[in-house]
Short mmCIF file of C-alpha atoms and ligand atoms in Angstrom, two decimals:
data_model
loop_
_atom_site.label_atom_id
_atom_site.label_comp_id
_atom_site.label_asym_id
_atom_site.label_seq_id
_atom_site.Cartn_x
_atom_site.Cartn_y
_atom_site.Cartn_z
CA MET A 13 7.86 -14.36 10.20
CA THR A 14 6.62 -14.00 13.79
CA ALA A 15 4.70 -16.47 15.90
CA ARG A 16 2.27 -15.88 18.53
CA ASN A 17 0.22 -18.64 20.18
CA SER A 18 2.33 -21.08 17.98
CA GLN A 19 0.25 -19.83 14.98
CA PRO A 20 2.59 -18.64 12.23
CA ARG A 21 2.11 -14.77 11.47
CA VAL A 22 3.21 -12.56 8.93
CA LEU A 23 3.44 -8.57 9.24
CA ILE A 24 2.99 -6.44 5.92
CA ALA A 25 3.45 -2.74 6.43
CA GLN A 26 1.92 -0.92 3.48
CA ILE A 27 2.81 2.83 2.98
CA SER A 28 1.44 4.76 -0.07
CA ASP A 29 1.27 7.72 -2.30
CA LEU A 30 4.87 9.19 -1.41
CA HIS A 31 4.62 12.00 -3.83
CA VAL A 32 8.48 12.82 -3.25
CA LYS A 33 9.75 15.66 -5.20
CA PRO A 34 13.36 16.87 -5.97
CA THR A 35 15.27 17.94 -2.79
CA GLY A 36 13.60 21.11 -1.46
CA VAL A 37 10.53 21.14 -3.36
CA LEU A 38 7.07 21.15 -1.89
CA ALA A 39 4.25 19.42 -3.44
CA TYR A 40 1.38 21.58 -4.49
CA GLN A 41 3.60 24.51 -3.22
CA ARG A 42 2.46 23.37 0.35
CA VAL A 43 3.43 19.70 1.40
CA ASP A 44 6.93 18.59 2.66
CA THR A 45 6.34 15.06 1.46
CA ALA A 46 10.24 14.27 1.94
CA ALA A 47 9.79 15.36 5.61
CA ALA A 48 6.44 13.24 5.94
CA LEU A 49 8.32 10.16 4.48
CA ALA A 50 11.21 10.50 6.61
CA ARG A 51 8.85 10.56 9.72
CA CYS A 52 7.24 7.50 8.36
CA VAL A 53 10.53 5.94 8.15
CA LYS A 54 11.25 6.40 11.62
CA GLU A 55 7.97 5.15 12.62
CA LEU A 56 8.47 1.79 10.69
CA ASN A 57 11.56 1.31 12.06
CA ARG A 58 10.49 1.70 15.50
CA PHE A 59 7.34 -0.33 15.20
CA THR A 60 7.59 -3.69 17.28
CA PRO A 61 7.03 -6.58 16.28
CA ARG A 62 9.04 -5.72 13.13
CA PRO A 63 7.08 -5.97 9.95
CA ASP A 64 8.28 -8.77 7.56
CA LEU A 65 7.78 -6.50 4.64
CA VAL A 66 6.95 -2.96 3.72
CA VAL A 67 4.95 -2.68 0.53
CA ILE A 68 4.99 0.79 -1.14
CA SER A 69 1.46 0.86 -3.01
CA GLY A 70 2.06 3.46 -5.85
CA ASP A 71 2.93 7.21 -6.63
CA LEU A 72 6.49 6.95 -5.18
CA VAL A 73 7.21 10.34 -6.67
CA ASP A 74 5.17 13.20 -7.50
CA ARG A 75 6.45 13.96 -11.08
CA PRO A 76 8.67 11.19 -12.36
CA SER A 77 12.44 12.38 -13.04
CA LYS A 78 15.83 10.81 -12.17
CA GLU A 79 16.20 13.68 -9.42
CA ALA A 80 12.96 12.69 -7.52
CA TYR A 81 13.78 8.96 -7.61
CA ASP A 82 17.32 9.40 -6.24
CA HIS A 83 15.57 11.62 -3.61
CA LEU A 84 12.93 9.01 -2.88
CA ILE A 85 15.89 6.44 -2.49
CA ARG A 86 18.00 8.49 -0.21
CA LEU A 87 14.79 9.03 2.14
CA LEU A 88 14.32 5.41 2.22
CA THR A 89 17.99 4.50 2.85
CA PRO A 90 17.43 4.63 6.61
CA LEU A 91 14.62 2.14 6.61
CA GLU A 92 15.67 -1.07 8.25
CA LEU A 93 13.03 -3.30 6.65
CA PRO A 94 12.83 -5.13 3.42
CA VAL A 95 10.68 -3.17 0.55
CA ALA A 96 8.68 -4.04 -2.36
CA ALA A 97 7.34 -1.25 -4.63
CA ILE A 98 4.37 -1.06 -7.36
CA PRO A 99 3.94 2.10 -9.47
CA GLY A 100 1.21 4.40 -9.30
CA ASN A 101 -0.27 6.73 -11.98
CA HIS A 102 2.43 9.29 -10.83
CA ASP A 103 5.34 7.12 -11.45
CA ASP A 104 7.53 5.99 -14.45
CA ARG A 105 7.76 2.29 -15.12
CA ASP A 106 11.31 2.49 -16.71
CA LEU A 107 12.74 4.93 -14.07
CA MET A 108 11.10 2.79 -11.37
CA ARG A 109 12.53 -0.43 -12.97
CA ALA A 110 16.13 1.02 -12.91
CA THR A 111 15.89 2.66 -9.51
CA LEU A 112 14.18 -0.14 -7.53
CA PRO A 113 15.21 -3.47 -9.08
CA GLN A 114 12.97 -6.17 -8.05
CA SER A 115 12.45 -9.67 -9.70
CA TYR A 116 9.79 -8.35 -11.89
CA ALA A 117 7.41 -10.86 -13.46
CA PHE A 118 8.00 -9.16 -17.19
CA ALA A 119 11.19 -7.88 -19.05
CA ARG A 120 9.42 -4.62 -20.00
CA GLY A 121 6.14 -2.87 -19.51
CA ALA A 122 4.16 -3.63 -16.34
CA LEU A 123 6.16 -4.09 -12.88
CA HIS A 124 4.11 -7.21 -11.42
CA SER A 125 6.22 -9.30 -9.11
CA VAL A 126 5.59 -11.96 -6.37
CA ARG A 127 7.38 -11.93 -2.93
CA GLU A 128 7.23 -14.96 -0.63
CA VAL A 129 6.95 -13.77 3.14
CA GLY A 130 6.93 -16.35 5.65
CA GLY A 131 3.61 -18.47 4.65
CA VAL A 132 2.30 -15.83 2.55
CA ASP A 133 2.59 -14.86 -1.12
CA VAL A 134 2.37 -11.04 -1.64
CA LEU A 135 1.25 -10.11 -5.05
CA LEU A 136 2.48 -6.74 -6.37
CA ILE A 137 0.41 -5.65 -9.20
CA ASP A 138 0.90 -2.91 -11.66
CA SER A 139 -2.21 -1.09 -12.26
CA VAL A 140 -0.90 1.93 -14.18
CA THR A 141 -2.32 2.98 -17.59
CA PRO A 142 0.43 4.71 -19.28
CA GLY A 143 -0.33 8.47 -19.67
CA GLU A 144 -3.64 8.33 -17.75
CA ASP A 145 -4.50 8.69 -14.21
CA TYR A 146 -7.08 5.82 -14.23
CA GLY A 147 -6.11 1.95 -13.80
CA THR A 148 -6.39 -0.88 -15.82
CA LEU A 149 -5.28 -4.46 -15.83
CA ASN A 150 -4.73 -5.35 -19.62
CA ALA A 151 -5.07 -8.86 -21.00
CA ASP A 152 -1.38 -9.68 -20.34
CA SER A 153 -1.58 -8.53 -16.58
CA LEU A 154 -4.87 -10.68 -16.09
CA ALA A 155 -3.37 -13.70 -17.63
CA TRP A 156 -0.18 -13.33 -15.35
CA LEU A 157 -2.47 -12.84 -12.22
CA GLU A 158 -4.80 -15.75 -13.13
CA THR A 159 -1.49 -18.07 -13.55
CA VAL A 160 -0.05 -16.89 -10.19
CA LEU A 161 -3.33 -17.64 -8.35
CA SER A 162 -3.87 -20.99 -10.14
CA THR A 163 -0.61 -22.33 -8.43
CA PRO A 164 -1.68 -25.32 -6.27
CA THR A 165 -0.68 -24.19 -2.97
CA THR A 166 -2.02 -23.63 0.68
CA ARG A 167 -0.37 -20.26 0.63
CA PRO A 168 -2.72 -17.20 0.86
CA ALA A 169 -2.13 -14.42 -1.63
CA LEU A 170 -2.25 -10.94 -0.49
CA LEU A 171 -2.81 -8.33 -3.56
CA PHE A 172 -1.55 -4.71 -3.59
CA LEU A 173 -2.16 -2.48 -6.35
CA HIS A 174 -2.22 1.31 -6.79
CA HIS A 175 -5.78 1.73 -8.31
CA PRO A 176 -8.70 0.89 -5.95
CA PRO A 177 -11.18 -1.49 -7.82
CA PHE A 178 -14.06 0.12 -6.03
CA ALA A 179 -15.68 3.52 -5.72
CA ALA A 180 -14.92 5.26 -2.51
CA GLY A 181 -17.46 8.04 -2.85
CA ILE A 182 -15.22 10.80 -3.85
CA ALA A 183 -16.18 11.65 -7.37
CA HIS A 184 -12.90 13.02 -8.72
CA MET A 185 -11.20 10.06 -7.50
CA ASP A 186 -13.58 7.37 -8.35
CA VAL A 187 -13.21 8.48 -12.09
CA GLN A 188 -9.54 7.35 -11.53
CA ASN A 189 -10.17 4.02 -10.41
CA LEU A 190 -9.41 0.60 -11.63
CA ARG A 191 -11.51 0.65 -14.71
CA ASN A 192 -11.92 -3.06 -15.38
CA ALA A 193 -12.62 -3.94 -11.52
CA GLY A 194 -14.85 -6.86 -12.95
CA ASP A 195 -12.15 -8.49 -14.59
CA LEU A 196 -10.12 -8.55 -11.37
CA ALA A 197 -13.27 -9.66 -9.46
CA ALA A 198 -13.76 -12.45 -11.80
CA ILE A 199 -10.27 -13.71 -11.12
CA LEU A 200 -10.64 -13.34 -7.40
CA ARG A 201 -13.81 -15.47 -7.27
CA ARG A 202 -11.96 -18.38 -9.01
CA HIS A 203 -9.14 -18.37 -6.42
CA ARG A 204 -10.02 -18.66 -2.85
CA ARG A 205 -6.44 -18.11 -1.74
CA ALA A 206 -6.87 -14.54 -2.41
CA ARG A 207 -7.50 -13.14 0.75
CA LEU A 208 -6.94 -9.17 0.70
CA VAL A 209 -6.67 -6.46 -2.03
CA ALA A 210 -4.85 -3.60 -0.82
CA ALA A 211 -4.81 -0.11 -2.96
CA GLY A 212 -3.71 3.20 -2.39
CA HIS A 213 -4.15 6.44 -4.58
CA VAL A 214 -6.70 8.27 -2.63
CA HIS A 215 -4.63 9.25 0.40
CA ARG A 216 -7.12 8.10 3.17
CA ALA A 217 -8.21 4.92 4.83
CA ALA A 218 -11.19 3.10 3.38
CA LEU A 219 -12.55 -0.44 3.93
CA THR A 220 -15.16 -2.47 1.93
CA ASN A 221 -15.67 -5.98 0.63
CA PHE A 222 -14.73 -6.80 -3.21
CA ALA A 223 -15.39 -9.96 -4.75
CA GLY A 224 -16.08 -11.56 -1.27
CA ILE A 225 -12.90 -10.42 0.34
CA ALA A 226 -11.78 -7.46 2.25
CA ALA A 227 -10.27 -4.71 0.30
CA THR A 228 -8.62 -1.61 1.50
CA ILE A 229 -7.18 1.73 0.73
CA CYS A 230 -4.16 2.89 2.63
CA PRO A 231 -3.71 6.40 4.02
CA ALA A 232 -0.93 8.39 3.14
CA PRO A 233 2.06 9.69 5.21
CA ASN A 234 1.47 13.54 3.93
CA HIS A 235 -1.61 15.02 2.56
CA ALA A 236 -5.13 13.34 2.68
CA VAL A 237 -7.71 13.88 -0.36
CA ALA A 238 -10.64 15.67 1.31
CA LEU A 239 -13.42 13.49 2.40
CA ASP A 240 -15.87 15.21 -0.22
CA LEU A 241 -18.89 12.82 -0.71
CA ASP A 242 -20.77 15.74 -2.27
CA ALA A 243 -19.48 15.91 -5.92
CA ARG A 244 -20.03 19.68 -6.41
CA LEU A 245 -17.22 20.36 -4.15
CA PRO A 246 -13.78 21.11 -6.00
CA PRO A 247 -10.86 18.66 -5.59
CA SER A 248 -9.07 19.40 -2.66
CA PHE A 249 -6.61 18.20 -0.04
CA THR A 250 -6.21 18.39 3.70
CA ILE A 251 -3.66 17.74 6.24
CA GLU A 252 -4.95 15.06 8.37
CA PRO A 253 -2.82 12.80 11.03
CA PRO A 254 -0.48 10.76 8.66
CA ALA A 255 -0.97 6.92 8.85
CA PHE A 256 0.25 3.50 7.33
CA HIS A 257 -1.72 0.10 7.29
CA LEU A 258 -0.39 -2.98 9.05
CA HIS A 259 -1.95 -6.20 7.58
CA VAL A 260 -1.38 -9.06 10.01
CA TRP A 261 -2.04 -12.58 8.73
CA THR A 262 -2.32 -15.28 11.01
CA ALA A 263 -2.29 -19.00 9.75
CA GLY A 264 -5.76 -20.94 10.06
CA GLU A 265 -8.39 -22.64 8.40
CA ASP A 266 -9.31 -21.29 4.95
CA PHE A 267 -6.03 -19.80 4.20
CA GLY A 268 -5.70 -18.04 7.55
CA ALA A 269 -7.08 -14.47 8.56
CA VAL A 270 -5.92 -10.97 7.91
CA VAL A 271 -6.65 -8.15 10.08
CA THR A 272 -5.92 -4.62 8.88
CA HIS A 273 -4.66 -1.93 11.44
CA GLN A 274 -4.01 1.85 10.97
CA VAL A 275 -0.88 2.98 12.45
CA PRO A 276 -0.68 6.65 13.26
CA ILE A 277 2.78 8.17 12.48
CA GLY A 278 3.93 10.67 15.17
CA ASP A 279 4.72 11.11 18.83
CA PHE A 280 1.79 10.82 21.10
CA ASP A 281 1.18 10.67 24.85
CA GLY A 282 1.35 7.07 26.39
CA PRO A 283 1.52 4.20 26.60
CA TYR A 284 0.22 4.27 30.15
CA ARG A 285 -0.13 0.92 31.91
CA PHE A 286 -3.91 0.16 32.73
CA PHE A 287 -3.00 -2.25 35.96
CA ASP A 288 -0.10 -1.86 38.68
CA ALA A 289 2.26 -4.17 39.86
CA ARG A 290 -0.16 -6.11 41.80
CA GLY A 291 -2.45 -6.40 38.78
CA ALA A 292 -5.12 -3.93 40.09
CA LEU A 293 -6.75 -1.41 37.62
CA ARG A 294 -5.21 1.77 38.47
FE1 LIG B 6 -2.38 7.89 -7.56
#
């Protein structure tokens, strides 16, 4: 936890949809997702101030195999920050449970967990529907979420799940959304301490309001789903500037405030100072 102007602050970096393949294999025969993740790790390591936690919001690998998860772990090894992860539709719960041991809420099945980070509860919600690309939260998952959010506390809760609970307007992705988003919305409306719903899956940044709070989709470090708002276009991907999200929570009234920044990955010109040593605008 970092502090500025004496207000407690928590920085959560979110990376998403890594789609790591076994060593040497490209995704879609074109995208070097391993190199993209390596660049992302480098960016996270050099970011200041240091994020308090890195959340990986699903699709850690492209096709689940021990080889792919082992490759993922090798790529994440240089990361100097704590990590928490949830699965996406490209992941396998059992392989993930074995590869990324965390304190999961359930002994088997869905990989839900909670991380206390500074003054914030980070809720990692598994929205996977086994065997399907779309997301769901079954009765057990909804009950777990309701219980966690019911904890009497002044701590805000930031929620992470793979499947967006809202339509982004890209038809072939929207059919894979969280199917029972209404159940999630009903829970969020009952618990004011839920302040953010952060998803992945769409490989591009989006922002809306869901159940009265901010809801985001995190961009990917690799390929982006093309911004095709015309449903007649064939599902496509593009190579756009890679990025991750940085959610900055600052303490304050009503569970504080969250601001989400999009951080581009790469080496860019600058920074250049606006003012010279005398304080004059250059
Ligand atoms: Fe996905």
